[in-house]
Amino acid sequence: MKDLKKSGLSPDFLIANVENASHGFGLTEKNYNELSGYGINCFTSGNHIWDKKEIFNYINKAVKLLRPINYPAKTPGVGSRVFEIGDTKIAVINALGRVFMQPIDSPWEILKKEVKKLKKITPIVLIDFHAEATAEKVCLGRFCSELGLTAFFGTHTHIQTADEKIINNMAYITDAGFCGALESVIGMDFATSLKRLQTSLPERYEVADLKVAQVNAVELLIDSKTGSALDIKRILVEIDYNKEDGGISEI
Ligand SMILES: [Fe+2]
């Protein structure tokens, strides 16, 4: 994050999906605190948020962290939060898709109710929809725009899509992409990933621990009075840690 600021980005509010921030699987409390210290305002997650067992010990006191809202009611953690930046309130929701994913409660009715509730507090409502299938993301995106959301960004597939647009005053992108090793299989080492595919035998994924990273993100411009999105831009930056200055360049 310190490096990103060198590239000239200084957002008023920063959201990061951290479901795999701790060496490729889940999120430790130590990493949660570390990332909070870098100025991230809100952490969204997804199906892998449970991968580090210690999550169950701290998720209920992690005030910036969300887990998908459509887990069964007694699941620890929360699926939406309202954050305050000066006089501005920003609501963020996190939800999981159901196509090619583990069985989970339907997000459609839950979102309708949640957005209605949040809109009474603030016109600015954003969602991270963590899902596999592009068609499900496109459909839920359209649905969210009709509910009056400010921004919809998809996550989970790790590959940034080039379809950013404004729909019904809502910023939309099917997938925001990922941050991790540039020469990798969505952040994982090529050798183990290839072995899995070529042999169909179980092989534990290894994180690609390389010195050149990519940062995928989107930058939004929002009208804070109305909650309408004015602009969405894709960010794709390469950071070369072999270079002393961080070697930041646009890809
Ligand atoms: Fe995921």
PDB file of N, CA and C in Angstrom, residues 36 45 48 56 76 81 100 111 127 153 161 176 197 233-234 236-237 239:
ATOM      1  N   SER A  36      -4.602  -3.117   8.155  1.00  0.00           N
ATOM      2  CA  SER A  36      -5.333  -1.964   8.696  1.00  0.00           C
ATOM      3  C   SER A  36      -4.386  -0.781   8.846  1.00  0.00           C
ATOM      4  N   SER A  45     -14.394 -10.115   1.832  1.00  0.00           N
ATOM      5  CA  SER A  45     -13.777 -11.451   1.780  1.00  0.00           C
ATOM      6  C   SER A  45     -14.617 -12.357   0.881  1.00  0.00           C
ATOM      7  N   HIS A  48     -13.017 -18.207   1.054  1.00  0.00           N
ATOM      8  CA  HIS A  48     -11.777 -18.651   1.717  1.00  0.00           C
ATOM      9  C   HIS A  48     -11.488 -17.945   3.046  1.00  0.00           C
ATOM     10  N   PHE A  56     -12.037 -17.535  13.540  1.00  0.00           N
ATOM     11  CA  PHE A  56     -13.196 -17.678  14.448  1.00  0.00           C
ATOM     12  C   PHE A  56     -12.947 -16.979  15.792  1.00  0.00           C
ATOM     13  N   PRO A  76     -20.461 -16.578  12.279  1.00  0.00           N
ATOM     14  CA  PRO A  76     -19.789 -15.419  12.899  1.00  0.00           C
ATOM     15  C   PRO A  76     -19.490 -14.318  11.888  1.00  0.00           C
ATOM     16  N   ARG A  81     -21.498  -3.322   6.556  1.00  0.00           N
ATOM     17  CA  ARG A  81     -21.118  -2.333   7.573  1.00  0.00           C
ATOM     18  C   ARG A  81     -21.272  -0.937   6.994  1.00  0.00           C
ATOM     19  N   PHE A 100     -21.475 -22.623  -9.734  1.00  0.00           N
ATOM     20  CA  PHE A 100     -20.152 -23.289  -9.622  1.00  0.00           C
ATOM     21  C   PHE A 100     -19.473 -22.992  -8.282  1.00  0.00           C
ATOM     22  N   LEU A 111     -30.273  -9.291  -0.330  1.00  0.00           N
ATOM     23  CA  LEU A 111     -29.728  -8.002  -0.778  1.00  0.00           C
ATOM     24  C   LEU A 111     -30.818  -6.934  -0.871  1.00  0.00           C
ATOM     25  N   ILE A 127     -21.069  -2.864  -3.263  1.00  0.00           N
ATOM     26  CA  ILE A 127     -21.069  -4.309  -3.013  1.00  0.00           C
ATOM     27  C   ILE A 127     -19.871  -4.988  -3.677  1.00  0.00           C
ATOM     28  N   PHE A 153     -18.581  -4.381  -7.611  1.00  0.00           N
ATOM     29  CA  PHE A 153     -17.366  -4.966  -8.176  1.00  0.00           C
ATOM     30  C   PHE A 153     -17.327  -6.449  -7.841  1.00  0.00           C
ATOM     31  N   THR A 161     -11.499  -8.000 -15.463  1.00  0.00           N
ATOM     32  CA  THR A 161     -12.250  -7.936 -16.716  1.00  0.00           C
ATOM     33  C   THR A 161     -12.236  -6.501 -17.254  1.00  0.00           C
ATOM     34  N   ALA A 176     -12.652  -7.300 -10.398  1.00  0.00           N
ATOM     35  CA  ALA A 176     -11.645  -6.253 -10.164  1.00  0.00           C
ATOM     36  C   ALA A 176     -10.226  -6.785 -10.300  1.00  0.00           C
ATOM     37  N   LEU A 197      -3.142 -29.962 -12.998  1.00  0.00           N
ATOM     38  CA  LEU A 197      -3.935 -30.045 -14.226  1.00  0.00           C
ATOM     39  C   LEU A 197      -3.509 -31.212 -15.108  1.00  0.00           C
ATOM     40  N   LYS A 233     -12.541   3.613 -13.173  1.00  0.00           N
ATOM     41  CA  LYS A 233     -11.329   3.377 -13.964  1.00  0.00           C
ATOM     42  C   LYS A 233     -10.663   2.108 -13.467  1.00  0.00           C
ATOM     43  N   ARG A 234     -10.168   1.310 -14.408  1.00  0.00           N
ATOM     44  CA  ARG A 234      -9.395   0.126 -14.014  1.00  0.00           C
ATOM     45  C   ARG A 234      -7.958   0.528 -13.709  1.00  0.00           C
ATOM     46  N   LEU A 236      -4.118  -1.155 -13.291  1.00  0.00           N
ATOM     47  CA  LEU A 236      -3.267  -2.340 -13.485  1.00  0.00           C
ATOM     48  C   LEU A 236      -1.828  -1.859 -13.416  1.00  0.00           C
ATOM     49  N   VAL A 237      -1.225  -2.130 -12.269  1.00  0.00           N
ATOM     50  CA  VAL A 237       0.116  -1.604 -12.006  1.00  0.00           C
ATOM     51  C   VAL A 237       1.066  -2.766 -11.726  1.00  0.00           C
ATOM     52  N   ILE A 239       4.705  -3.807  -9.920  1.00  0.00           N
ATOM     53  CA  ILE A 239       5.703  -3.334  -8.954  1.00  0.00           C
ATOM     54  C   ILE A 239       6.884  -4.300  -8.969  1.00  0.00           C
TER      55      ILE A 239
END
